[in-house]
mmCIF file of C-alpha atoms in Angstrom:
data_model
loop_
_atom_site.group_PDB
_atom_site.id
_atom_site.type_symbol
_atom_site.label_atom_id
_atom_site.label_comp_id
_atom_site.label_asym_id
_atom_site.label_seq_id
_atom_site.Cartn_x
_atom_site.Cartn_y
_atom_site.Cartn_z
ATOM 1 C CA MET A 961 -10.925 0.949 2.504
ATOM 2 C CA ALA A 962 -7.920 -0.204 0.542
ATOM 3 C CA GLY A 963 -6.004 -1.747 3.388
ATOM 4 C CA GLN A 964 -8.915 -2.931 5.428
ATOM 5 C CA SER A 965 -10.931 -4.525 2.687
ATOM 6 C CA ASP A 966 -8.161 -7.058 2.271
ATOM 7 C CA PRO A 967 -8.214 -9.439 5.215
ATOM 8 C CA HIS A 968 -4.684 -10.630 4.453
ATOM 9 C CA LEU A 969 -3.144 -7.305 5.333
ATOM 10 C CA PRO A 970 -2.890 -6.817 9.073
ATOM 11 C CA MET A 971 -3.268 -3.173 9.702
ATOM 12 C CA PHE A 972 -3.801 -0.618 12.405
ATOM 13 C CA THR A 973 -5.599 2.645 11.956
ATOM 14 C CA ALA A 974 -3.994 5.807 13.265
ATOM 15 C CA PRO A 975 -6.313 6.025 16.316
ATOM 16 C CA GLU A 976 -5.414 2.433 17.184
ATOM 17 C CA VAL A 977 -1.733 3.256 17.127
ATOM 18 C CA GLU A 978 -2.488 6.222 19.337
ATOM 19 C CA PHE A 979 -4.291 3.890 21.726
ATOM 20 C CA LEU A 980 -1.176 1.726 21.971
ATOM 21 C CA ALA A 981 0.943 4.796 22.618
ATOM 22 C CA GLU A 982 -1.211 5.778 25.565
ATOM 23 C CA ASP A 983 0.398 3.021 27.613
ATOM 24 C CA GLU A 984 3.710 4.878 27.668
ATOM 25 C CA ILE A 985 4.689 6.117 31.114
ATOM 26 C CA VAL A 986 4.965 9.842 31.746
ATOM 27 C CA GLU A 987 5.569 11.887 34.861
ATOM 28 C CA ILE A 988 2.855 14.092 36.257
ATOM 29 C CA ILE A 989 2.714 16.515 39.138
ATOM 30 C CA PRO A 990 -0.694 16.202 40.753
ATOM 31 C CA ASN A 991 -2.338 19.072 42.537
ATOM 32 C CA VAL A 992 -4.854 16.941 44.396
ATOM 33 C CA ARG A 993 -4.555 14.391 47.147
ATOM 34 C CA MET A 994 -5.747 10.975 46.042
ATOM 35 C CA GLY A 995 -5.168 7.388 47.055
ATOM 36 C CA ALA A 996 -3.313 4.863 44.924
ATOM 37 C CA LEU A 997 -5.137 3.489 41.874
ATOM 38 C CA HIS A 998 -5.015 -0.261 41.377
ATOM 39 C CA MET A 999 -5.265 -1.081 37.695
ATOM 40 C CA ILE A 1000 -4.797 -4.302 35.811
ATOM 41 C CA CYS A 1001 -1.625 -2.881 34.299
ATOM 42 C CA GLY A 1002 -0.236 -1.923 37.705
ATOM 43 C CA ASP A 1003 -0.649 0.332 40.710
ATOM 44 C CA PHE A 1004 -0.242 4.067 40.336
ATOM 45 C CA GLY A 1005 -0.061 6.650 43.025
ATOM 46 C CA PRO A 1006 -0.695 7.597 45.753
ATOM 47 C CA PHE A 1007 -1.066 11.125 44.465
ATOM 48 C CA LEU A 1008 0.148 13.945 46.660
ATOM 49 C CA PRO A 1009 0.233 17.590 45.623
ATOM 50 C CA GLN A 1010 3.571 18.703 44.121
ATOM 51 C CA ILE A 1011 5.073 15.205 44.342
ATOM 52 C CA ALA A 1012 5.928 13.848 40.910
ATOM 53 C CA VAL A 1013 4.530 10.401 40.119
ATOM 54 C CA LYS A 1014 4.723 8.135 37.078
ATOM 55 C CA VAL A 1015 1.478 7.154 35.334
ATOM 56 C CA PRO A 1016 0.458 5.935 31.899
ATOM 57 C CA LEU A 1017 -0.219 8.616 29.329
ATOM 58 C CA TRP A 1018 -3.955 7.926 29.146
ATOM 59 C CA LEU A 1019 -4.297 8.500 32.870
ATOM 60 C CA ALA A 1020 -2.186 11.624 32.677
ATOM 61 C CA VAL A 1021 -4.345 13.014 29.871
ATOM 62 C CA ALA A 1022 -7.548 12.135 31.728
ATOM 63 C CA MET A 1023 -6.367 13.884 34.897
ATOM 64 C CA LYS A 1024 -5.037 16.838 32.937
ATOM 65 C CA LYS A 1025 -8.420 17.279 31.248
ATOM 66 C CA ARG A 1026 -9.985 17.579 34.686
ATOM 67 C CA GLY A 1027 -7.314 20.031 35.814
ATOM 68 C CA LYS A 1028 -5.912 17.729 38.468
ATOM 69 C CA CYS A 1029 -2.278 17.623 37.404
ATOM 70 C CA ALA A 1030 0.451 19.107 35.271
ATOM 71 C CA ILE A 1031 2.265 16.797 32.872
ATOM 72 C CA ARG A 1032 6.030 16.964 32.941
ATOM 73 C CA PRO A 1033 7.072 16.718 29.274
ATOM 74 C CA PRO A 1034 9.504 13.875 28.603
ATOM 75 C CA GLY A 1035 13.178 14.728 28.297
ATOM 76 C CA TRP A 1036 13.388 14.263 24.545
ATOM 77 C CA LEU A 1037 10.606 16.800 23.958
ATOM 78 C CA SER A 1038 12.814 19.841 24.434
ATOM 79 C CA VAL A 1039 14.029 22.409 21.946
ATOM 80 C CA ASP A 1040 17.706 21.525 22.508
ATOM 81 C CA ASN A 1041 17.276 17.821 22.038
ATOM 82 C CA LEU A 1042 14.958 18.131 19.054
ATOM 83 C CA THR A 1043 17.265 20.608 17.326
ATOM 84 C CA GLN A 1044 20.093 18.122 17.707
ATOM 85 C CA VAL A 1045 17.939 15.288 16.402
ATOM 86 C CA LEU A 1046 16.810 17.334 13.405
ATOM 87 C CA GLU A 1047 20.384 18.207 12.511
ATOM 88 C CA ALA A 1048 21.461 14.598 12.846
ATOM 89 C CA GLU A 1049 18.522 13.456 10.719
ATOM 90 C CA ARG A 1050 19.516 15.877 7.994
ATOM 91 C CA GLU A 1051 23.161 14.899 8.122
ATOM 92 C CA SER A 1052 22.728 11.133 7.867
ATOM 93 C CA PRO A 1053 20.583 10.352 4.837
ATOM 94 C CA ARG A 1054 20.498 6.625 5.517
ATOM 95 C CA GLU A 1055 19.934 6.328 9.253
ATOM 96 C CA PHE A 1056 17.120 7.254 11.544
ATOM 97 C CA GLN A 1057 17.843 8.883 14.877
ATOM 98 C CA ALA A 1058 16.744 7.207 18.072
ATOM 99 C CA LEU A 1059 13.449 8.700 19.156
ATOM 100 C CA PRO A 1060 10.772 7.052 21.292
ATOM 101 C CA PHE A 1061 8.839 4.437 19.347
ATOM 102 C CA HIS A 1062 5.629 6.419 19.760
ATOM 103 C CA TYR A 1063 7.063 9.911 19.432
ATOM 104 C CA VAL A 1064 4.482 11.054 16.852
ATOM 105 C CA GLU A 1065 1.532 10.018 18.982
ATOM 106 C CA ILE A 1066 2.933 11.172 22.330
ATOM 107 C CA SER A 1067 3.853 14.573 20.974
ATOM 108 C CA ARG A 1068 0.437 15.027 19.421
ATOM 109 C CA LEU A 1069 -1.374 14.025 22.605
ATOM 110 C CA LEU A 1070 0.737 16.398 24.660
ATOM 111 C CA PHE A 1071 0.313 19.238 22.150
ATOM 112 C CA ASP A 1072 -3.434 18.735 22.239
ATOM 113 C CA HIS A 1073 -3.993 18.341 25.956
ATOM 114 C CA ALA A 1074 -1.003 19.731 27.834
ATOM 115 C CA ARG A 1075 -0.195 22.811 25.816
ATOM 116 C CA ASP A 1076 0.604 24.905 28.867
ATOM 117 C CA ASP A 1077 3.062 22.365 30.319
ATOM 118 C CA ILE A 1078 5.485 22.387 27.392
ATOM 119 C CA PRO A 1079 7.964 25.258 27.286
ATOM 120 C CA ASP A 1080 8.425 26.852 23.830
ATOM 121 C CA ILE A 1081 5.542 24.888 22.405
ATOM 122 C CA TYR A 1082 5.571 26.594 19.004
ATOM 123 C CA MET A 1083 9.238 25.863 18.525
ATOM 124 C CA VAL A 1084 8.860 22.289 19.742
ATOM 125 C CA ARG A 1085 5.879 21.680 17.544
ATOM 126 C CA SER A 1086 7.532 22.965 14.391
ATOM 127 C CA LEU A 1087 10.666 20.961 15.207
ATOM 128 C CA ILE A 1088 8.601 17.785 15.529
ATOM 129 C CA GLU A 1089 6.897 18.560 12.218
ATOM 130 C CA ASP A 1090 10.268 19.107 10.548
ATOM 131 C CA ILE A 1091 11.695 15.888 11.964
ATOM 132 C CA LYS A 1092 8.647 13.999 10.804
ATOM 133 C CA GLY A 1093 8.971 15.461 7.314
ATOM 134 C CA VAL A 1094 12.670 14.663 7.030
ATOM 135 C CA ARG A 1095 12.174 11.111 8.272
ATOM 136 C CA PHE A 1096 9.267 10.427 5.982
ATOM 137 C CA HIS A 1097 11.212 11.687 3.002
ATOM 138 C CA LYS A 1098 13.965 9.290 4.025
ATOM 139 C CA VAL A 1099 11.495 6.431 4.162
ATOM 140 C CA GLU A 1100 10.313 7.253 0.652
ATOM 141 C CA THR A 1101 13.788 7.377 -0.805
ATOM 142 C CA GLY A 1102 14.464 4.105 0.977
ATOM 143 C CA LEU A 1103 11.415 2.528 -0.628
ATOM 144 C CA GLU A 1104 12.703 3.518 -4.048
ATOM 145 C CA THR A 1105 15.587 1.121 -3.696
ATOM 146 C CA ILE A 1106 13.317 -1.888 -3.326
ATOM 147 C CA SER A 1107 13.712 -4.244 -6.223
ATOM 148 C CA GLY A 1108 13.039 -7.840 -7.015
ATOM 149 C CA ARG A 1109 16.060 -8.902 -5.007
ATOM 150 C CA THR A 1110 14.718 -7.411 -1.792
ATOM 151 C CA HIS A 1111 13.710 -10.124 0.631
ATOM 152 C CA ALA A 1112 13.499 -8.049 3.769
ATOM 153 C CA VAL A 1113 13.768 -4.398 4.647
ATOM 154 C CA LYS A 1114 15.636 -3.279 7.713
ATOM 155 C CA LEU A 1115 14.260 -0.132 9.260
ATOM 156 C CA LYS A 1116 16.020 0.638 12.479
ATOM 157 C CA ASN A 1117 14.596 3.264 14.832
ATOM 158 C CA LEU A 1118 11.512 3.786 12.713
ATOM 159 C CA SER A 1119 8.565 4.830 14.827
ATOM 160 C CA ALA A 1120 5.190 3.129 15.100
ATOM 161 C CA MET A 1121 3.273 5.706 13.126
ATOM 162 C CA GLU A 1122 5.827 5.854 10.342
ATOM 163 C CA VAL A 1123 5.780 2.094 9.981
ATOM 164 C CA ASN A 1124 2.018 2.135 10.007
ATOM 165 C CA ILE A 1125 1.821 4.653 7.178
ATOM 166 C CA VAL A 1126 3.979 2.696 4.788
ATOM 167 C CA ARG A 1127 2.756 -0.740 5.842
ATOM 168 C CA PRO A 1128 -0.080 -1.297 3.318
ATOM 169 C CA PHE A 1129 2.007 -0.023 0.450
ATOM 170 C CA LEU A 1130 5.145 -1.857 1.467
ATOM 171 C CA VAL A 1131 3.456 -5.187 2.048
ATOM 172 C CA ARG A 1132 1.753 -5.106 -1.323
ATOM 173 C CA THR A 1133 4.918 -4.037 -3.066
ATOM 174 C CA LEU A 1134 6.971 -6.811 -1.539
ATOM 175 C CA GLN A 1135 4.281 -9.333 -2.424
ATOM 176 C CA ALA A 1136 4.238 -8.140 -6.026
ATOM 177 C CA PHE A 1137 8.009 -8.222 -6.320
ATOM 178 C CA TYR A 1138 8.106 -11.643 -4.739
ATOM 179 C CA LYS A 1139 5.571 -12.904 -7.234
ATOM 180 C CA HIS A 1140 7.217 -11.446 -10.295
ATOM 181 C CA ASP A 1141 10.728 -12.323 -9.312
ATOM 182 C CA SER A 1142 10.054 -15.919 -8.315
ATOM 183 C CA PRO A 1143 12.512 -18.205 -10.092
ATOM 184 C CA GLN A 1144 9.883 -20.158 -11.985
ATOM 185 C CA ILE A 1145 8.713 -16.999 -13.731
ATOM 186 C CA VAL A 1146 12.002 -15.347 -14.409
ATOM 187 C CA GLN A 1147 13.818 -18.521 -15.410
ATOM 188 C CA PRO A 1148 11.276 -21.129 -16.407
ATOM 189 C CA GLN A 1149 12.693 -24.606 -15.974
ATOM 190 C CA GLY A 1150 11.830 -27.017 -18.789
ATOM 191 C CA SER A 1151 8.532 -28.805 -18.301
ATOM 192 C CA LEU A 1152 6.820 -26.372 -20.616
ATOM 193 C CA ASN A 1153 4.156 -27.892 -22.755
ATOM 194 C CA SER A 1154 4.779 -25.514 -25.599
ATOM 195 C CA LYS A 1155 5.323 -26.861 -29.072
ATOM 196 C CA ARG A 1156 6.420 -23.657 -30.719
ATOM 197 C CA PRO A 1157 9.603 -22.165 -29.371
ATOM 198 C CA GLN A 1158 9.631 -18.487 -30.175
ATOM 199 C CA ALA A 1159 12.482 -16.245 -31.041
ATOM 200 C CA ALA A 1160 14.277 -15.621 -27.801
ATOM 201 C CA ASP A 1161 13.954 -12.035 -26.720
ATOM 202 C CA ARG A 1162 16.560 -11.271 -24.113
ATOM 203 C CA GLY A 1163 14.801 -7.967 -23.754
ATOM 204 C CA PRO A 1164 14.844 -5.903 -20.651
ATOM 205 C CA ARG A 1165 16.361 -8.510 -18.347
ATOM 206 C CA ARG A 1166 19.734 -6.906 -18.748
ATOM 207 C CA ASP A 1167 18.710 -3.595 -17.290
ATOM 208 C CA LEU A 1168 18.018 -5.083 -13.890
ATOM 209 C CA ARG A 1169 20.715 -5.098 -11.323
ATOM 210 C CA PRO A 1170 20.538 -6.001 -7.692
ATOM 211 C CA ARG A 1171 20.745 -2.832 -5.730
ATOM 212 C CA MET B 1141 -6.592 -22.076 -10.411
ATOM 213 C CA ALA B 1142 -4.895 -20.015 -7.764
ATOM 214 C CA ASN B 1143 -7.840 -18.643 -5.861
ATOM 215 C CA TYR B 1144 -11.259 -19.798 -6.888
ATOM 216 C CA TYR B 1145 -13.235 -16.995 -5.273
ATOM 217 C CA ASN B 1146 -10.880 -14.158 -6.097
ATOM 218 C CA ILE B 1147 -12.843 -11.699 -8.238
ATOM 219 C CA ASP B 1148 -9.710 -10.325 -9.870
ATOM 220 C CA ASP B 1149 -8.701 -13.821 -10.840
ATOM 221 C CA ILE B 1150 -12.100 -14.451 -12.383
ATOM 222 C CA LEU B 1151 -12.108 -11.208 -14.336
ATOM 223 C CA MET B 1152 -8.579 -11.816 -15.520
ATOM 224 C CA GLU B 1153 -9.600 -15.151 -17.006
ATOM 225 C CA GLU B 1154 -12.180 -13.387 -19.155
ATOM 226 C CA GLU B 1155 -9.401 -11.740 -21.130
ATOM 227 C CA PRO B 1156 -9.718 -12.690 -24.828
ATOM 228 C CA ILE B 1157 -6.776 -14.648 -26.183
ATOM 229 C CA THR B 1158 -6.154 -15.195 -29.865
ATOM 230 C CA SER B 1159 -6.081 -18.927 -30.392
ATOM 231 C CA ILE B 1160 -5.668 -21.011 -33.529
ATOM 232 C CA PHE B 1161 -7.689 -24.187 -33.709
ATOM 233 C CA GLN B 1162 -5.451 -27.154 -34.505
ATOM 234 C CA VAL B 1163 -8.358 -29.503 -35.101
ATOM 235 C CA ARG B 1164 -11.749 -29.150 -36.651
ATOM 236 C CA ALA B 1165 -14.369 -28.724 -33.938
ATOM 237 C CA ASN B 1166 -17.986 -29.614 -34.581
ATOM 238 C CA GLY B 1167 -20.952 -27.927 -32.963
ATOM 239 C CA VAL B 1168 -19.120 -24.903 -31.586
ATOM 240 C CA GLY B 1169 -19.765 -22.524 -34.462
ATOM 241 C CA LEU B 1170 -20.780 -19.750 -32.091
ATOM 242 C CA LEU B 1171 -17.171 -19.376 -30.996
ATOM 243 C CA ASP B 1172 -16.173 -18.205 -34.436
ATOM 244 C CA PRO B 1173 -18.333 -15.339 -35.674
ATOM 245 C CA GLY B 1174 -17.005 -15.847 -39.223
ATOM 246 C CA SER B 1175 -17.986 -19.464 -39.599
ATOM 247 C CA GLU B 1176 -20.919 -20.296 -41.807
ATOM 248 C CA SER B 1177 -21.592 -23.821 -40.628
ATOM 249 C CA ASN B 1178 -21.885 -24.879 -37.026
ATOM 250 C CA CYS B 1179 -18.261 -25.889 -36.770
ATOM 251 C CA VAL B 1180 -14.831 -24.302 -36.488
ATOM 252 C CA GLU B 1181 -12.331 -25.310 -39.146
ATOM 253 C CA ALA B 1182 -8.814 -26.318 -38.268
ATOM 254 C CA GLY B 1183 -6.546 -23.328 -38.560
ATOM 255 C CA ALA B 1184 -9.253 -20.779 -37.769
ATOM 256 C CA LYS B 1185 -8.195 -17.826 -35.638
ATOM 257 C CA VAL B 1186 -10.664 -17.275 -32.814
ATOM 258 C CA ASP B 1187 -10.641 -15.058 -29.738
ATOM 259 C CA LEU B 1188 -11.326 -17.247 -26.727
ATOM 260 C CA PRO B 1189 -11.407 -16.253 -23.078
ATOM 261 C CA LEU B 1190 -8.358 -17.390 -21.200
ATOM 262 C CA TRP B 1191 -10.140 -20.048 -19.145
ATOM 263 C CA LEU B 1192 -11.400 -21.768 -22.298
ATOM 264 C CA ALA B 1193 -8.196 -21.329 -24.264
ATOM 265 C CA HIS B 1194 -6.219 -22.794 -21.366
ATOM 266 C CA GLU B 1195 -8.344 -25.928 -21.158
ATOM 267 C CA LEU B 1196 -8.348 -26.438 -24.918
ATOM 268 C CA HIS B 1197 -4.628 -25.885 -25.019
ATOM 269 C CA LEU B 1198 -4.092 -28.650 -22.459
ATOM 270 C CA ARG B 1199 -6.009 -30.956 -24.820
ATOM 271 C CA GLN B 1200 -3.850 -29.818 -27.755
ATOM 272 C CA ALA B 1201 -6.914 -28.483 -29.529
ATOM 273 C CA VAL B 1202 -5.707 -24.908 -29.934
ATOM 274 C CA ALA B 1203 -2.437 -23.050 -30.136
ATOM 275 C CA ILE B 1204 -2.309 -19.856 -28.117
ATOM 276 C CA GLY B 1205 -0.868 -16.676 -29.555
ATOM 277 C CA VAL B 1206 0.909 -14.024 -27.536
ATOM 278 C CA PRO B 1207 -1.631 -11.365 -26.487
ATOM 279 C CA PRO B 1208 -1.101 -7.901 -27.953
ATOM 280 C CA CYS B 1209 -0.142 -6.468 -24.557
ATOM 281 C CA PHE B 1210 3.077 -8.506 -24.710
ATOM 282 C CA SER B 1211 3.838 -7.679 -28.327
ATOM 283 C CA GLN B 1212 7.149 -6.253 -29.433
ATOM 284 C CA ARG B 1213 5.542 -2.869 -29.868
ATOM 285 C CA THR B 1214 4.377 -2.696 -26.285
ATOM 286 C CA ARG B 1215 7.778 -3.847 -25.125
ATOM 287 C CA LYS B 1216 9.469 -1.054 -27.031
ATOM 288 C CA GLU B 1217 7.121 1.472 -25.479
ATOM 289 C CA VAL B 1218 7.741 0.121 -22.008
ATOM 290 C CA GLN B 1219 11.465 0.240 -22.543
ATOM 291 C CA ALA B 1220 11.218 3.826 -23.672
ATOM 292 C CA ASP B 1221 9.268 5.101 -20.684
ATOM 293 C CA ALA B 1222 7.438 2.542 -18.615
ATOM 294 C CA ALA B 1223 5.555 5.000 -16.472
ATOM 295 C CA CYS B 1224 3.816 6.680 -19.392
ATOM 296 C CA VAL B 1225 2.436 3.556 -21.029
ATOM 297 C CA ASP B 1226 -1.298 3.157 -20.679
ATOM 298 C CA LEU B 1227 -1.386 -0.456 -19.567
ATOM 299 C CA ARG B 1228 -4.964 -0.418 -18.385
ATOM 300 C CA SER B 1229 -6.349 0.094 -21.871
ATOM 301 C CA ARG B 1230 -4.184 -2.774 -23.121
ATOM 302 C CA CYS B 1231 -5.041 -5.169 -20.335
ATOM 303 C CA PRO B 1232 -6.240 -4.251 -16.828
ATOM 304 C CA TYR B 1233 -4.775 -7.484 -15.481
ATOM 305 C CA PHE B 1234 -1.444 -7.147 -17.226
ATOM 306 C CA TYR B 1235 0.723 -8.821 -14.577
ATOM 307 C CA GLU B 1236 -1.688 -11.576 -13.653
ATOM 308 C CA LEU B 1237 -2.286 -12.410 -17.301
ATOM 309 C CA GLY B 1238 1.432 -12.452 -17.944
ATOM 310 C CA CYS B 1239 2.044 -14.890 -15.104
ATOM 311 C CA LYS B 1240 -0.700 -17.157 -16.399
ATOM 312 C CA ILE B 1241 0.061 -17.070 -20.070
ATOM 313 C CA PHE B 1242 3.802 -17.384 -20.342
ATOM 314 C CA PRO B 1243 3.906 -21.165 -19.728
ATOM 315 C CA LEU B 1244 1.188 -21.580 -22.356
ATOM 316 C CA VAL B 1245 2.874 -19.648 -25.127
ATOM 317 C CA GLY B 1246 6.355 -20.712 -24.122
ATOM 318 C CA ASP B 1247 7.790 -17.225 -24.340
ATOM 319 C CA LYS B 1248 10.402 -17.100 -21.627
ATOM 320 C CA SER B 1249 10.984 -13.395 -22.017
ATOM 321 C CA ILE B 1250 7.565 -12.484 -20.611
ATOM 322 C CA GLY B 1251 8.604 -13.146 -17.005
ATOM 323 C CA PRO B 1252 11.575 -10.776 -17.009
ATOM 324 C CA PHE B 1253 9.529 -8.299 -18.994
ATOM 325 C CA LEU B 1254 6.872 -8.271 -16.275
ATOM 326 C CA LEU B 1255 9.442 -7.734 -13.570
ATOM 327 C CA TYR B 1256 11.110 -4.957 -15.524
ATOM 328 C CA THR B 1257 7.778 -3.252 -16.159
ATOM 329 C CA PHE B 1258 6.740 -3.440 -12.543
ATOM 330 C CA THR B 1259 10.090 -2.237 -11.226
ATOM 331 C CA SER B 1260 10.143 0.817 -13.428
ATOM 332 C CA ARG B 1261 6.487 1.705 -12.916
ATOM 333 C CA TYR B 1262 6.693 1.111 -9.167
ATOM 334 C CA LYS B 1263 8.923 4.147 -8.623
ATOM 335 C CA GLU B 1264 6.412 6.375 -10.313
ATOM 336 C CA ILE B 1265 3.586 5.054 -8.164
ATOM 337 C CA LEU B 1266 5.693 5.458 -5.046
ATOM 338 C CA SER B 1267 6.636 9.047 -5.658
ATOM 339 C CA LYS B 1268 3.113 10.061 -6.598
ATOM 340 C CA SER B 1269 0.942 8.095 -4.219
ATOM 341 C CA HIS B 1270 2.276 9.545 -0.979
ATOM 342 C CA SER B 1271 2.239 13.140 -2.122
ATOM 343 C CA ALA B 1272 -0.922 13.282 -4.216
ATOM 344 C CA PRO B 1273 -3.906 15.154 -2.826
ATOM 345 C CA VAL B 1274 -6.560 12.744 -1.696
ATOM 346 C CA SER B 1275 -9.663 14.416 -3.010
ATOM 347 C CA THR B 1276 -8.758 14.549 -6.677
ATOM 348 C CA SER B 1277 -8.366 11.530 -8.849
ATOM 349 C CA PRO B 1278 -5.081 12.080 -10.628
ATOM 350 C CA LYS B 1279 -4.867 11.818 -14.362
ATOM 351 C CA TYR B 1280 -2.313 9.026 -14.370
ATOM 352 C CA LEU B 1281 -4.629 6.760 -12.395
ATOM 353 C CA PRO B 1282 -6.426 5.463 -15.532
ATOM 354 C CA ARG B 1283 -3.086 4.338 -16.886
ATOM 355 C CA LEU B 1284 -2.405 1.928 -14.028
ATOM 356 C CA THR B 1285 -3.330 -1.726 -14.092
ATOM 357 C CA GLN B 1286 -5.550 -3.251 -11.454
ATOM 358 C CA GLU B 1287 -2.665 -4.327 -9.257
ATOM 359 C CA GLU B 1288 -0.955 -0.958 -9.480
ATOM 360 C CA THR B 1289 -4.202 0.833 -8.722
ATOM 361 C CA GLN B 1290 -4.594 -1.175 -5.546
ATOM 362 C CA LEU B 1291 -1.050 -0.320 -4.566
ATOM 363 C CA PHE B 1292 -1.682 3.342 -5.225
ATOM 364 C CA LYS B 1293 -4.957 3.342 -3.309
ATOM 365 C CA ALA B 1294 -3.367 1.603 -0.335
ATOM 366 C CA ALA B 1295 -0.681 4.247 -0.037
ATOM 367 C CA GLN B 1296 -3.119 7.078 -0.595
ATOM 368 C CA TRP B 1297 -5.501 5.741 1.988
ATOM 369 C CA SER B 1298 -2.884 5.305 4.687
ATOM 370 C CA ILE B 1299 -1.506 8.800 4.231
ATOM 371 C CA ALA B 1300 -5.032 10.233 4.225
ATOM 372 C CA SER B 1301 -6.009 8.485 7.441
ATOM 373 C CA PHE B 1302 -2.800 9.681 9.060
ATOM 374 C CA ARG B 1303 -3.523 13.282 8.062
ATOM 375 C CA LYS B 1304 -7.040 12.966 9.363
ATOM 376 C CA TRP B 1305 -5.794 11.652 12.677
ATOM 377 C CA ARG B 1306 -3.247 14.438 13.013
ATOM 378 C CA VAL B 1307 -5.752 17.169 12.386
ATOM 379 C CA GLY B 1308 -7.895 15.577 15.034
ATOM 380 C CA GLY B 1309 -11.488 16.560 15.486
ATOM 381 C CA SER B 1310 -14.436 14.449 16.358
ATOM 382 C CA ARG B 1311 -13.906 10.733 16.679
ATOM 383 C CA LEU B 1312 -17.556 10.118 15.920
ATOM 384 C CA GLU B 1313 -18.455 10.064 12.286
ATOM 385 C CA LYS B 1314 -21.814 10.938 10.871
ATOM 386 C CA ALA B 1315 -23.332 8.216 8.754
ATOM 387 C CA SER B 1316 -23.530 9.366 5.171
ATOM 388 C CA ILE B 1317 -27.242 8.621 5.076
ATOM 389 C CA LEU B 1318 -27.956 11.202 7.782
ATOM 390 C CA GLY B 1319 -26.664 14.105 5.739
ATOM 391 C CA ARG B 1320 -29.162 13.677 2.921
ATOM 392 C CA LYS B 1321 -31.907 16.116 2.365
ATOM 393 C CA ARG B 1322 -35.339 14.825 2.998
ATOM 394 C CA LYS B 1323 -37.047 17.005 0.456
ATOM 395 C CA PRO B 1324 -37.623 14.478 -2.329
ATOM 396 C CA ALA B 1325 -39.391 12.106 0.051
ATOM 397 C CA ALA B 1326 -41.601 14.896 1.349
ATOM 398 C CA ALA B 1327 -42.499 16.005 -2.169
ATOM 399 C CA GLN B 1328 -43.904 12.597 -2.964
ATOM 400 C CA LEU B 1329 -46.392 12.738 -0.130
ATOM 401 C CA PRO B 1330 -49.884 13.797 -1.110
ATOM 402 C CA PRO B 1331 -50.753 17.277 0.114
ATOM 403 C CA ALA B 1332 -52.461 17.129 3.459
ATOM 404 C CA GLY B 1333 -56.042 18.001 3.904
#
């Protein structure tokens, strides 16, 4: 729709971002014996029961669906760590805490498919929701400060999904500001073919300040 | 022109502009509904679409007046509370028209006015677009200009697709045509037998 109908706006859909996140490596504990898998992206395995092995998330989810492994949740997906992150997010209104780039997608995939492997899943899930809410609110307040003087926006530690949500809006906004704040519009330089100079209206120019 | 095939650009150039003929023009009486002969007198005030007014202006045939959407009255309203001004009813292509027309009328204050208007209305769009429910069309949407509407829709769409993804469910979508009832087609068939 809005973003996709315009070919000038590069844009991912949420399932596409999820697809990218599925390349992240997680640890699984297989319960079957299986030889090594040779993929284009690398070799994984061999799989031995109760021996932890690192595989991409898509493979982990596929094996989990068939009941052939348990997924070991990544270290950041624990109640202690997430509580700390949430507190830090609330305390620093300008900065984002370091979380994995694909934390939204990974956590959702694990909540959907590996519910029984995550300890305290209800707590973890509500913590992730809270963190997401706090961070998105921060993004919105950050967007409010955009003005005509903004040439670039620095968003450190922002995750893939969060960037993807604001991308269509942000790109259009920056384009509009760029257009309306270009020097030839704000301060027209001579070369005007007008014959009737009008009463100069200094108008609202004064109210604008670089932020 | 900036983009020949851009539909917004084309529609924007249809915007009527009050122009004053500087010369007497023969054979174009249909431009001026008030003229009795088939010509437009010098000094006649005629509403011309922007594309025509622009070309005639380059040939010094007409003088272009400032459109009502950039009048002092509108400016006062925008300065009072930009977000509440109904810009769409004044001109759906407010910003694009402003960018096009200010070199023609030689009013240097239009540029800063556009920027000021956009900056103050942008915050309103920002705060509403990401939190508004998707299904309903909010009542401030008719107030937005074309460009602002696109901005609003872009934000609304991205947040909606994110919510849809998070809720999950089937990845396969049913084509809208499949959900229709087949009754009307069946009713048209002649009764069998």
